[in-house]
Amino acid sequence: MKVICDRGALLDAVNLVAAVVPQRTPTPALSCVKIVATKGPGGAQLTLSGSDAETSLHLTVTAVDVHQPGEAALPADKLRAIVAAEDGEPTLTLETDGDLCHIRGQNAHFRVYGYPTADFPPLPDFAATVAGSAGAEPAKSVFSQPAGLLLDLVQKTTFATARETSRYAINGVLLKREGKKMEMVATDGRRLALCRASAGGAGGKDAGSVSCIVPTKALNILQKLAVSEDDTVRVAVTDSRIFFAFEEPAAGGGGGGGKGDKDKHASQPRAVLTSTLVEGTFPPYEDVIPKDQDKKVRASRDTLTSAVRKASVLTNEESRGVRMTFSGGDKRLKLSSRAPEMGESEIGVDLSAYEGDDIEISFNPTFLTDVLKVVSDDEVIFELKAPNKPGLIKTQGGDFLYVVMPVNLAT
Amino acid sequence: MQVAHIGYTSVEGERRIARLPALVVNQIAAGEVVERPASVVKELVDNAIDAGSRRIVVELEQGGIELVRVTDDGSGIREEDITLALAPHATSKIRSAEDLDSISTMGFRGEALASIASVSRVSVRSRTSGSVGGGGVQIDAEGDRVDPPKPAAGPVGTSVTVRNLFFNTPARRKFLRTPNTEQGHCVDVVTNLAMAHPAIGFTLRTDGRVVFDLAPDQSPKQRVLDLVGRELAEQMLEVNVDRFDDVRGLAMWGMVGLPTIARANARAQHVFLNGRPIRDKTIQHALREAYRGLIEPGRYPTAVLMLVMDPRSVDVNVHPAKVEVRFRDQSMVHSAVLRSVREALRSADLTPKVAFNPNSGPSSMFRPDSALPGSLGAHRPSTPDPQAFVRFFHRPHGGEVAEPLSYQVLKTTLSSGNADQAVDVPDSVVAGVTGGDRVETVGEHASQAVEHDRGEYDQSLATPIPVSRVLQVHNSYMVTQDDQGILIVDQHALHERVMFEYLLHRITAASGEGGGGLESQRLLVPAVVGAEPRRIARLGELRPLLARLGIEAEQLSPSSLGVQAFPSFLYERGVTPEEFLADLLDRADADDFAPESESALHEVLDMMSCKAAVKAGDRLSERELADLLKLREAVERSSNCPHGRPTSIRLTIQELEKRFGRS
């Protein structure tokens, strides 16, 4: 293999793939990025793949000049460090010599020992899965979604997942698609975020309905993959895994064209992210969404965010809660916090609207700032029932819901 | 035994030997067989099993102290034998001494009913299937009075009712524990017997409430899972020895728990020999050995083991309650249990399923930015908050903790001769250099403390020790110097103590003085904790203690409870309600655990601190180390962790000099 590649493009790709590769693994091949250089009729390209056995990422870089096709498997951390360190170089040359790989810049020459590419685990094949080829696990559902819309769902839910809990199902985000509706739900047992959108058109075969739990790691990587909101993401779900394939907008993949080989290559995805699904049953979340909230508040998101941040200054790890006193008479909200032997604070907020009796309820401020950060509306709706009952935060239109449990403050 | 029947009687001041009346003899025998309601339950259920019953119903009132009733559908007692059933040393189970070598029934000594009757009010109603006229017979007894049998209606089988246990031996009655504790023991006994006899249906009712209702003809596995809690099914492994040892006369089947569900006491270990629950050191040892290195010392694996052996190769007649046995070939039993359990563990995947998170690093409390919720915005640059760690604990401290001084800074300070420039000397350094005794006043008032530190630093300038860096060794120990030499601190033990003192203060002090209890976070859906009915049954008793800790829990089913609110700070430190409550129920299971006592509170707080404290192996930054060391001075009893182990040891200069041959 001998390729000359654009360093910037290579660095972007290596950074993304290295994020998938596990830091420590007993299988040396897994700590590698596999590089494959091809010179097809569609043009020269370099593909980079990395996997931690659960999540795999496959990227295509076209800013390359392939002199001799071939492949290599190089330790991800070293490759990344080298590509990053050669920051004065417009291009880098990669050339293999057995398992040894030479990386050359203007004044530098690295000889890196790689691993036999045969040791690199075979990655699930997106094209084969979508095409329903023999040997590939059949896809239950395949659909396309504009990247912007999909990432909006991801971003508005992923933050609420549990970390390292033994209830594995809530370590991921539930992705549900049924008819024209698509929704994602995440919870950590104390709060729950739900976001809905209308599902995009079915790509290829008719999209079946689907309900699966996607690991947080995959969704975090997914958020880094989109270049433009208009990218199309094709999603394929099988019994055990999910694929996200990013296609360039208007690259001839969707509409016209249809000229045999050439078109096939044009529609080859720029990036394919694959992840095994989380097994298990997602908690029956419909039941925890309160339906009979009788106190309704409207407030400016910015004002509320800033007030919660201020109130949270005088809290600590153990005394988390911020007390919120809503009074309908003067449409005011008072936030107060108190950390033992440290201090107290009191912040006032004017509400746009208030409906219902006065109420006093306490929340972990982090749970509030988390959600205020991801919604983009100017105004949020806050619905309450009782001091020991969940609070509900939503946006106009109702596509986004956030249920948050209160805390019982120490007296 | 003859001697036991003879005692001293005091007659006009003179003690003479006299033969004891039969009642007293029986009461003494009862002392061996009947020590508490659970023993009554055991004897009666044993009899019911030996009668070939298909269903056995056990009813308890007030933990069995007021009433124990065991009803079976077994063979029943013939009308003409019923009086004999209440006589001592009368049994249908053995006939001669030879039979003792091959006991296959549960009971055999023939003293149970007589002993029980001597210390309670007993009523036996029975009917055999072949009884003439289809009627049954009933006999009542109380102390030494046995009423003549009278006819009584009822289904085939026997029902024995025991009321007012120890009504005539007030001393023994006084030794009974609370109804709850006694009930716990009774439930234990029935649980054990139900495990051993999956073919028999068992129903247990306490004060009218069904604790469990198990169908007859279950498989041993079904039965075990029903009793340990179906929630644990995935965490149990099956153990078999039929591959070997059959030749040697031992067959075994069982289920053992993964190391993750090991308990704080041995109560989740159920060992049976030929259907009889036993307690055997050899087997316990074999289990411990099989799990060695997989669980921490002091924890006990969950295990149900059923051994079947030729009755002749084991002596069961060594203990009146038959819980201890003597194996002819102990080492054979030991190695069989050890090998089979080890085999089961080896073939299973013991890796805890929670994925290792490379970001977890040192626990969140030590990450300055996470202690300040306002700075959690991922896109905002987080401002390190030097107070974040200190603030967590109950005494405020003066002065910022800076990075340990560089020699350069110190030199400048020394040469300028102005101690005031040294304000950013970490307190720990000062404390270390000057010795703990002078630091007591640190923290009374922030600004004062700063003043004070300066003063102290002034004094410390006189000593030739430049600066103390804190070194973390193997991510577990902190090494620093003080005026006497080298100080080695166990980071986990120290932090555990610091946490403990803090939590204790929060819970016991008035709200104006930093107390007021722990804040708790409510949960969207209750966190479900599975446990045996007996442990769940103690929830009511534990509730006031749980409330003090900020935990709300409700019983969901006889074998599970749901946690609805849990302390925020434990959540923050990655402790889950499930694991915490499971451990707490274990502790509460111990006999000497009185939920309302201070010692119980201490025990549970100790558990909290241990779980929340930094662990050996957690990497700490220099500032975290300095902060932690500083707390050593601020907290009472900091020399030992709540378990009593030392938190720090010191290597004195004298010792070093001796070792290096300098003195």
Short mmCIF file of N, CA and C in Angstrom, two decimals, chain B residues 147-287:
data_model
loop_
_atom_site.label_atom_id
_atom_site.label_comp_id
_atom_site.label_asym_id
_atom_site.label_seq_id
_atom_site.Cartn_x
_atom_site.Cartn_y
_atom_site.Cartn_z
N ASP B 147 -55.09 -34.02 78.95
CA ASP B 147 -56.52 -34.38 78.96
C ASP B 147 -56.74 -35.68 78.20
N PRO B 148 -57.79 -36.41 78.54
CA PRO B 148 -58.08 -37.63 77.77
C PRO B 148 -58.50 -37.25 76.35
N PRO B 149 -58.18 -38.12 75.38
CA PRO B 149 -58.55 -37.83 74.00
C PRO B 149 -60.06 -37.73 73.84
N LYS B 150 -60.47 -36.86 72.94
CA LYS B 150 -61.90 -36.76 72.66
C LYS B 150 -62.08 -36.71 71.15
N PRO B 151 -63.24 -37.11 70.68
CA PRO B 151 -63.43 -37.11 69.23
C PRO B 151 -63.47 -35.68 68.69
N ALA B 152 -63.02 -35.53 67.48
CA ALA B 152 -63.04 -34.20 66.86
C ALA B 152 -63.15 -34.35 65.36
N ALA B 153 -63.85 -33.43 64.73
CA ALA B 153 -64.01 -33.50 63.28
C ALA B 153 -62.83 -32.82 62.59
N GLY B 154 -62.61 -33.16 61.37
CA GLY B 154 -61.52 -32.51 60.63
C GLY B 154 -61.07 -33.39 59.49
N PRO B 155 -60.30 -32.83 58.58
CA PRO B 155 -59.83 -33.61 57.44
C PRO B 155 -58.73 -34.59 57.85
N VAL B 156 -58.39 -35.49 56.95
CA VAL B 156 -57.30 -36.43 57.20
C VAL B 156 -56.01 -35.64 57.36
N GLY B 157 -55.22 -36.07 58.34
CA GLY B 157 -53.98 -35.37 58.60
C GLY B 157 -53.93 -34.94 60.05
N THR B 158 -52.92 -34.17 60.37
CA THR B 158 -52.73 -33.78 61.75
C THR B 158 -52.59 -32.27 61.83
N SER B 159 -53.16 -31.69 62.88
CA SER B 159 -52.95 -30.28 63.10
C SER B 159 -52.51 -30.11 64.55
N VAL B 160 -51.34 -29.55 64.75
CA VAL B 160 -50.84 -29.35 66.10
C VAL B 160 -50.81 -27.85 66.37
N THR B 161 -51.47 -27.45 67.47
CA THR B 161 -51.49 -26.04 67.82
C THR B 161 -50.72 -25.86 69.13
N VAL B 162 -49.78 -24.96 69.14
CA VAL B 162 -48.98 -24.71 70.34
C VAL B 162 -49.21 -23.26 70.73
N ARG B 163 -49.79 -23.06 71.92
CA ARG B 163 -50.05 -21.69 72.36
C ARG B 163 -49.20 -21.34 73.57
N ASN B 164 -49.01 -20.07 73.77
CA ASN B 164 -48.36 -19.54 74.98
C ASN B 164 -47.09 -20.29 75.34
N LEU B 165 -46.18 -20.30 74.43
CA LEU B 165 -44.91 -20.99 74.68
C LEU B 165 -44.24 -20.43 75.94
N PHE B 166 -43.73 -21.34 76.75
CA PHE B 166 -43.01 -21.00 78.00
C PHE B 166 -43.92 -20.28 79.01
N PHE B 167 -45.25 -20.51 78.93
CA PHE B 167 -46.13 -19.82 79.88
C PHE B 167 -45.82 -20.21 81.32
N ASN B 168 -45.28 -21.44 81.50
CA ASN B 168 -45.00 -21.90 82.86
C ASN B 168 -43.52 -21.84 83.21
N THR B 169 -42.71 -21.30 82.32
CA THR B 169 -41.29 -21.10 82.64
C THR B 169 -40.95 -19.64 82.31
N PRO B 170 -41.36 -18.73 83.22
CA PRO B 170 -41.21 -17.30 82.93
C PRO B 170 -39.78 -16.91 82.59
N ALA B 171 -38.81 -17.60 83.18
CA ALA B 171 -37.42 -17.24 82.92
C ALA B 171 -37.11 -17.42 81.44
N ARG B 172 -37.59 -18.54 80.89
CA ARG B 172 -37.31 -18.78 79.48
C ARG B 172 -38.08 -17.79 78.61
N ARG B 173 -39.31 -17.52 79.02
CA ARG B 173 -40.12 -16.61 78.22
C ARG B 173 -39.44 -15.24 78.11
N LYS B 174 -38.79 -14.88 79.23
CA LYS B 174 -38.13 -13.58 79.25
C LYS B 174 -36.98 -13.52 78.24
N PHE B 175 -36.42 -14.68 77.95
CA PHE B 175 -35.26 -14.69 77.05
C PHE B 175 -35.65 -14.61 75.58
N LEU B 176 -36.95 -14.68 75.31
CA LEU B 176 -37.37 -14.58 73.92
C LEU B 176 -37.12 -13.16 73.42
N ARG B 177 -36.80 -13.07 72.13
CA ARG B 177 -36.57 -11.76 71.54
C ARG B 177 -37.90 -11.14 71.12
N THR B 178 -37.85 -10.07 70.41
CA THR B 178 -39.08 -9.43 69.95
C THR B 178 -39.81 -10.38 69.00
N PRO B 179 -41.14 -10.25 68.92
CA PRO B 179 -41.87 -11.10 68.00
C PRO B 179 -41.27 -11.08 66.60
N ASN B 180 -40.80 -9.91 66.17
CA ASN B 180 -40.22 -9.83 64.83
C ASN B 180 -39.00 -10.71 64.65
N THR B 181 -38.12 -10.66 65.65
CA THR B 181 -36.92 -11.48 65.57
C THR B 181 -37.30 -12.95 65.59
N GLU B 182 -38.18 -13.32 66.51
CA GLU B 182 -38.59 -14.72 66.60
C GLU B 182 -39.22 -15.18 65.31
N GLN B 183 -40.02 -14.28 64.74
CA GLN B 183 -40.67 -14.62 63.48
C GLN B 183 -39.63 -14.86 62.39
N GLY B 184 -38.60 -14.03 62.41
CA GLY B 184 -37.52 -14.20 61.44
C GLY B 184 -36.94 -15.60 61.53
N HIS B 185 -36.70 -16.06 62.75
CA HIS B 185 -36.14 -17.39 62.92
C HIS B 185 -37.10 -18.47 62.43
N CYS B 186 -38.39 -18.26 62.72
CA CYS B 186 -39.38 -19.25 62.28
C CYS B 186 -39.41 -19.31 60.76
N VAL B 187 -39.41 -18.12 60.12
CA VAL B 187 -39.47 -18.09 58.67
C VAL B 187 -38.24 -18.80 58.10
N ASP B 188 -37.09 -18.57 58.74
CA ASP B 188 -35.85 -19.27 58.35
C ASP B 188 -36.05 -20.77 58.32
N VAL B 189 -36.61 -21.26 59.42
CA VAL B 189 -36.78 -22.70 59.57
C VAL B 189 -37.68 -23.24 58.47
N VAL B 190 -38.82 -22.58 58.26
CA VAL B 190 -39.75 -23.09 57.26
C VAL B 190 -39.12 -22.97 55.86
N THR B 191 -38.39 -21.87 55.64
CA THR B 191 -37.72 -21.70 54.35
C THR B 191 -36.79 -22.87 54.08
N ASN B 192 -35.97 -23.18 55.07
CA ASN B 192 -35.04 -24.29 54.94
C ASN B 192 -35.75 -25.58 54.61
N LEU B 193 -36.78 -25.87 55.38
CA LEU B 193 -37.48 -27.14 55.18
C LEU B 193 -38.18 -27.15 53.83
N ALA B 194 -38.71 -26.00 53.42
CA ALA B 194 -39.40 -25.95 52.13
C ALA B 194 -38.41 -26.16 51.00
N MET B 195 -37.17 -25.65 51.18
CA MET B 195 -36.16 -25.85 50.15
C MET B 195 -35.83 -27.32 50.02
N ALA B 196 -35.75 -27.98 51.16
CA ALA B 196 -35.34 -29.37 51.18
C ALA B 196 -36.43 -30.28 50.65
N HIS B 197 -37.66 -29.81 50.64
CA HIS B 197 -38.76 -30.69 50.24
C HIS B 197 -39.61 -30.03 49.17
N PRO B 198 -39.06 -29.92 47.97
CA PRO B 198 -39.81 -29.23 46.91
C PRO B 198 -41.08 -29.97 46.50
N ALA B 199 -41.19 -31.24 46.86
CA ALA B 199 -42.38 -31.99 46.46
C ALA B 199 -43.56 -31.63 47.35
N ILE B 200 -43.28 -31.06 48.52
CA ILE B 200 -44.35 -30.74 49.45
C ILE B 200 -44.73 -29.27 49.30
N GLY B 201 -46.03 -28.99 49.26
CA GLY B 201 -46.46 -27.60 49.20
C GLY B 201 -46.37 -26.98 50.59
N PHE B 202 -45.84 -25.79 50.67
CA PHE B 202 -45.73 -25.11 51.96
C PHE B 202 -46.46 -23.77 51.91
N THR B 203 -47.24 -23.53 52.95
CA THR B 203 -47.83 -22.21 53.09
C THR B 203 -47.42 -21.67 54.45
N LEU B 204 -46.93 -20.46 54.47
CA LEU B 204 -46.55 -19.86 55.74
C LEU B 204 -47.33 -18.57 55.93
N ARG B 205 -48.04 -18.50 57.06
CA ARG B 205 -48.80 -17.29 57.36
C ARG B 205 -48.33 -16.73 58.68
N THR B 206 -48.06 -15.44 58.72
CA THR B 206 -47.71 -14.82 59.98
C THR B 206 -48.74 -13.76 60.27
N ASP B 207 -49.35 -13.87 61.42
CA ASP B 207 -50.42 -12.94 61.82
C ASP B 207 -51.41 -12.72 60.68
N GLY B 208 -51.80 -13.80 60.03
CA GLY B 208 -52.82 -13.74 59.00
C GLY B 208 -52.31 -13.32 57.62
N ARG B 209 -51.02 -12.93 57.55
CA ARG B 209 -50.47 -12.47 56.27
C ARG B 209 -49.68 -13.61 55.64
N VAL B 210 -49.86 -13.81 54.33
CA VAL B 210 -49.15 -14.92 53.68
C VAL B 210 -47.71 -14.49 53.38
N VAL B 211 -46.76 -15.21 53.94
CA VAL B 211 -45.36 -14.92 53.65
C VAL B 211 -44.96 -15.63 52.38
N PHE B 212 -45.30 -16.89 52.27
CA PHE B 212 -45.20 -17.55 50.97
C PHE B 212 -46.17 -18.70 50.86
N ASP B 213 -46.46 -19.04 49.63
CA ASP B 213 -47.42 -20.09 49.35
C ASP B 213 -46.83 -20.85 48.18
N LEU B 214 -46.23 -21.99 48.47
CA LEU B 214 -45.49 -22.70 47.44
C LEU B 214 -46.25 -23.96 47.04
N ALA B 215 -46.41 -24.13 45.73
CA ALA B 215 -47.17 -25.26 45.23
C ALA B 215 -46.39 -26.56 45.46
N PRO B 216 -47.09 -27.67 45.62
CA PRO B 216 -46.38 -28.95 45.74
C PRO B 216 -45.81 -29.35 44.39
N ASP B 217 -44.96 -30.37 44.40
CA ASP B 217 -44.37 -30.95 43.17
C ASP B 217 -43.56 -29.95 42.37
N GLN B 218 -42.83 -29.06 43.04
CA GLN B 218 -41.93 -28.18 42.31
C GLN B 218 -40.61 -28.90 42.11
N SER B 219 -39.85 -28.44 41.11
CA SER B 219 -38.50 -28.98 40.98
C SER B 219 -37.65 -28.29 42.03
N PRO B 220 -36.54 -28.93 42.43
CA PRO B 220 -35.70 -28.28 43.44
C PRO B 220 -35.28 -26.89 43.00
N LYS B 221 -35.04 -26.72 41.71
CA LYS B 221 -34.57 -25.43 41.23
C LYS B 221 -35.67 -24.37 41.36
N GLN B 222 -36.88 -24.76 40.92
CA GLN B 222 -38.00 -23.83 41.06
C GLN B 222 -38.16 -23.39 42.50
N ARG B 223 -38.07 -24.39 43.38
CA ARG B 223 -38.30 -24.11 44.79
C ARG B 223 -37.24 -23.15 45.33
N VAL B 224 -36.00 -23.41 44.97
CA VAL B 224 -34.92 -22.55 45.46
C VAL B 224 -35.12 -21.13 44.95
N LEU B 225 -35.43 -21.00 43.68
CA LEU B 225 -35.59 -19.66 43.11
C LEU B 225 -36.79 -18.95 43.71
N ASP B 226 -37.87 -19.70 43.97
CA ASP B 226 -39.03 -19.08 44.61
C ASP B 226 -38.66 -18.51 45.97
N LEU B 227 -37.76 -19.20 46.63
CA LEU B 227 -37.44 -18.77 48.00
C LEU B 227 -36.34 -17.73 48.06
N VAL B 228 -35.35 -17.81 47.18
CA VAL B 228 -34.31 -16.76 47.25
C VAL B 228 -34.75 -15.52 46.49
N GLY B 229 -35.78 -15.62 45.71
CA GLY B 229 -36.24 -14.46 44.96
C GLY B 229 -35.95 -14.67 43.49
N ARG B 230 -36.98 -14.64 42.67
CA ARG B 230 -36.80 -14.89 41.24
C ARG B 230 -35.88 -13.85 40.60
N GLU B 231 -35.80 -12.68 41.22
CA GLU B 231 -34.97 -11.61 40.67
C GLU B 231 -33.51 -12.05 40.59
N LEU B 232 -33.15 -13.01 41.45
CA LEU B 232 -31.76 -13.41 41.50
C LEU B 232 -31.46 -14.57 40.55
N ALA B 233 -32.48 -15.01 39.83
CA ALA B 233 -32.33 -16.22 39.01
C ALA B 233 -31.11 -16.15 38.10
N GLU B 234 -30.91 -14.98 37.49
CA GLU B 234 -29.81 -14.87 36.55
C GLU B 234 -28.44 -14.92 37.22
N GLN B 235 -28.46 -14.69 38.51
CA GLN B 235 -27.18 -14.61 39.20
C GLN B 235 -26.87 -15.89 39.97
N MET B 236 -27.63 -16.94 39.68
CA MET B 236 -27.40 -18.19 40.39
C MET B 236 -26.87 -19.23 39.40
N LEU B 237 -25.94 -20.03 39.88
CA LEU B 237 -25.37 -21.08 39.04
C LEU B 237 -25.75 -22.43 39.63
N GLU B 238 -25.92 -23.40 38.75
CA GLU B 238 -26.26 -24.72 39.25
C GLU B 238 -25.00 -25.51 39.51
N VAL B 239 -25.04 -26.29 40.57
CA VAL B 239 -23.88 -27.09 40.97
C VAL B 239 -24.28 -28.55 40.98
N ASN B 240 -23.46 -29.39 40.40
CA ASN B 240 -23.74 -30.82 40.40
C ASN B 240 -22.48 -31.60 40.73
N VAL B 241 -22.63 -32.72 41.39
CA VAL B 241 -21.43 -33.55 41.56
C VAL B 241 -21.63 -34.92 40.97
N ASP B 242 -22.69 -35.11 40.20
CA ASP B 242 -22.92 -36.49 39.77
C ASP B 242 -21.79 -37.03 38.90
N ARG B 243 -20.92 -36.11 38.43
CA ARG B 243 -19.81 -36.60 37.60
C ARG B 243 -18.83 -37.45 38.40
N PHE B 244 -18.75 -37.16 39.65
CA PHE B 244 -17.81 -37.94 40.44
C PHE B 244 -18.38 -38.13 41.84
N ASP B 245 -17.67 -38.76 42.66
CA ASP B 245 -18.04 -38.93 44.06
C ASP B 245 -19.26 -39.82 44.28
N ASP B 246 -19.95 -40.14 43.19
CA ASP B 246 -21.07 -41.03 43.33
C ASP B 246 -20.60 -42.35 43.94
N VAL B 247 -19.46 -42.78 43.42
CA VAL B 247 -18.87 -44.03 43.90
C VAL B 247 -18.61 -43.96 45.39
N ARG B 248 -18.21 -42.77 45.81
CA ARG B 248 -17.85 -42.63 47.21
C ARG B 248 -19.08 -42.42 48.10
N GLY B 249 -20.23 -42.43 47.49
CA GLY B 249 -21.45 -42.37 48.30
C GLY B 249 -21.92 -40.96 48.59
N LEU B 250 -21.65 -40.01 47.67
CA LEU B 250 -22.15 -38.65 47.89
C LEU B 250 -22.74 -38.14 46.58
N ALA B 251 -23.98 -37.69 46.67
CA ALA B 251 -24.57 -37.03 45.51
C ALA B 251 -24.90 -35.62 45.96
N MET B 252 -24.78 -34.67 45.07
CA MET B 252 -25.06 -33.31 45.49
C MET B 252 -25.66 -32.54 44.32
N TRP B 253 -26.60 -31.68 44.67
CA TRP B 253 -27.13 -30.71 43.72
C TRP B 253 -27.23 -29.40 44.47
N GLY B 254 -27.11 -28.32 43.78
CA GLY B 254 -27.25 -27.06 44.48
C GLY B 254 -27.24 -25.88 43.54
N MET B 255 -27.41 -24.71 44.15
CA MET B 255 -27.30 -23.48 43.37
C MET B 255 -26.44 -22.52 44.18
N VAL B 256 -25.50 -21.90 43.50
CA VAL B 256 -24.67 -20.93 44.21
C VAL B 256 -24.77 -19.60 43.48
N GLY B 257 -24.60 -18.51 44.22
CA GLY B 257 -24.74 -17.17 43.65
C GLY B 257 -23.43 -16.69 43.07
N LEU B 258 -23.51 -15.81 42.12
CA LEU B 258 -22.31 -15.16 41.60
C LEU B 258 -21.70 -14.32 42.72
N PRO B 259 -20.41 -14.07 42.66
CA PRO B 259 -19.77 -13.27 43.71
C PRO B 259 -20.47 -11.93 43.94
N THR B 260 -21.09 -11.38 42.90
CA THR B 260 -21.73 -10.07 43.04
C THR B 260 -22.89 -10.08 44.03
N ILE B 261 -23.49 -11.25 44.28
CA ILE B 261 -24.58 -11.24 45.23
C ILE B 261 -24.17 -11.85 46.57
N ALA B 262 -22.87 -11.84 46.82
CA ALA B 262 -22.41 -12.31 48.13
C ALA B 262 -22.96 -11.39 49.20
N ARG B 263 -23.12 -11.95 50.39
CA ARG B 263 -23.80 -11.21 51.45
C ARG B 263 -22.85 -10.90 52.59
N ALA B 264 -23.33 -10.03 53.44
CA ALA B 264 -22.52 -9.65 54.59
C ALA B 264 -22.64 -10.68 55.72
N ASN B 265 -23.54 -11.64 55.63
CA ASN B 265 -23.57 -12.71 56.62
C ASN B 265 -23.89 -14.03 55.94
N ALA B 266 -23.78 -15.10 56.74
CA ALA B 266 -23.88 -16.42 56.13
C ALA B 266 -25.32 -16.91 56.02
N ARG B 267 -26.27 -16.00 56.24
CA ARG B 267 -27.65 -16.47 56.28
C ARG B 267 -28.19 -16.92 54.94
N ALA B 268 -27.53 -16.52 53.87
CA ALA B 268 -28.03 -16.95 52.57
C ALA B 268 -27.42 -18.29 52.18
N GLN B 269 -26.77 -18.96 53.14
CA GLN B 269 -26.24 -20.28 52.85
C GLN B 269 -27.16 -21.33 53.45
N HIS B 270 -27.65 -22.18 52.59
CA HIS B 270 -28.53 -23.24 53.06
C HIS B 270 -27.91 -24.57 52.66
N VAL B 271 -27.56 -25.37 53.65
CA VAL B 271 -26.94 -26.66 53.35
C VAL B 271 -27.84 -27.75 53.91
N PHE B 272 -28.10 -28.74 53.09
CA PHE B 272 -28.98 -29.83 53.51
C PHE B 272 -28.28 -31.16 53.35
N LEU B 273 -28.50 -32.00 54.30
CA LEU B 273 -27.99 -33.36 54.17
C LEU B 273 -29.18 -34.29 54.26
N ASN B 274 -29.36 -35.06 53.26
CA ASN B 274 -30.50 -35.97 53.18
C ASN B 274 -31.80 -35.26 53.58
N GLY B 275 -31.96 -34.07 53.07
CA GLY B 275 -33.19 -33.34 53.29
C GLY B 275 -33.26 -32.60 54.61
N ARG B 276 -32.21 -32.68 55.41
CA ARG B 276 -32.26 -32.03 56.71
C ARG B 276 -31.30 -30.84 56.70
N PRO B 277 -31.79 -29.64 57.07
CA PRO B 277 -30.87 -28.50 57.09
C PRO B 277 -29.77 -28.73 58.12
N ILE B 278 -28.56 -28.48 57.73
CA ILE B 278 -27.46 -28.65 58.69
C ILE B 278 -26.55 -27.44 58.63
N ARG B 279 -25.74 -27.34 59.68
CA ARG B 279 -24.71 -26.30 59.73
C ARG B 279 -23.43 -27.05 59.88
N ASP B 280 -22.56 -26.93 58.92
CA ASP B 280 -21.35 -27.73 59.02
C ASP B 280 -20.14 -26.91 58.64
N LYS B 281 -19.18 -26.90 59.55
CA LYS B 281 -17.98 -26.08 59.33
C LYS B 281 -17.19 -26.55 58.11
N THR B 282 -17.17 -27.85 57.91
CA THR B 282 -16.41 -28.39 56.77
C THR B 282 -16.96 -27.82 55.47
N ILE B 283 -18.29 -27.85 55.36
CA ILE B 283 -18.91 -27.39 54.11
C ILE B 283 -18.77 -25.88 53.98
N GLN B 284 -18.97 -25.16 55.10
CA GLN B 284 -18.80 -23.70 55.04
C GLN B 284 -17.39 -23.35 54.59
N HIS B 285 -16.44 -24.11 55.10
CA HIS B 285 -15.06 -23.84 54.74
C HIS B 285 -14.82 -24.11 53.26
N ALA B 286 -15.40 -25.21 52.79
CA ALA B 286 -15.24 -25.54 51.37
C ALA B 286 -15.82 -24.45 50.49
N LEU B 287 -16.96 -23.90 50.90
CA LEU B 287 -17.58 -22.82 50.13
C LEU B 287 -16.69 -21.60 50.11
#
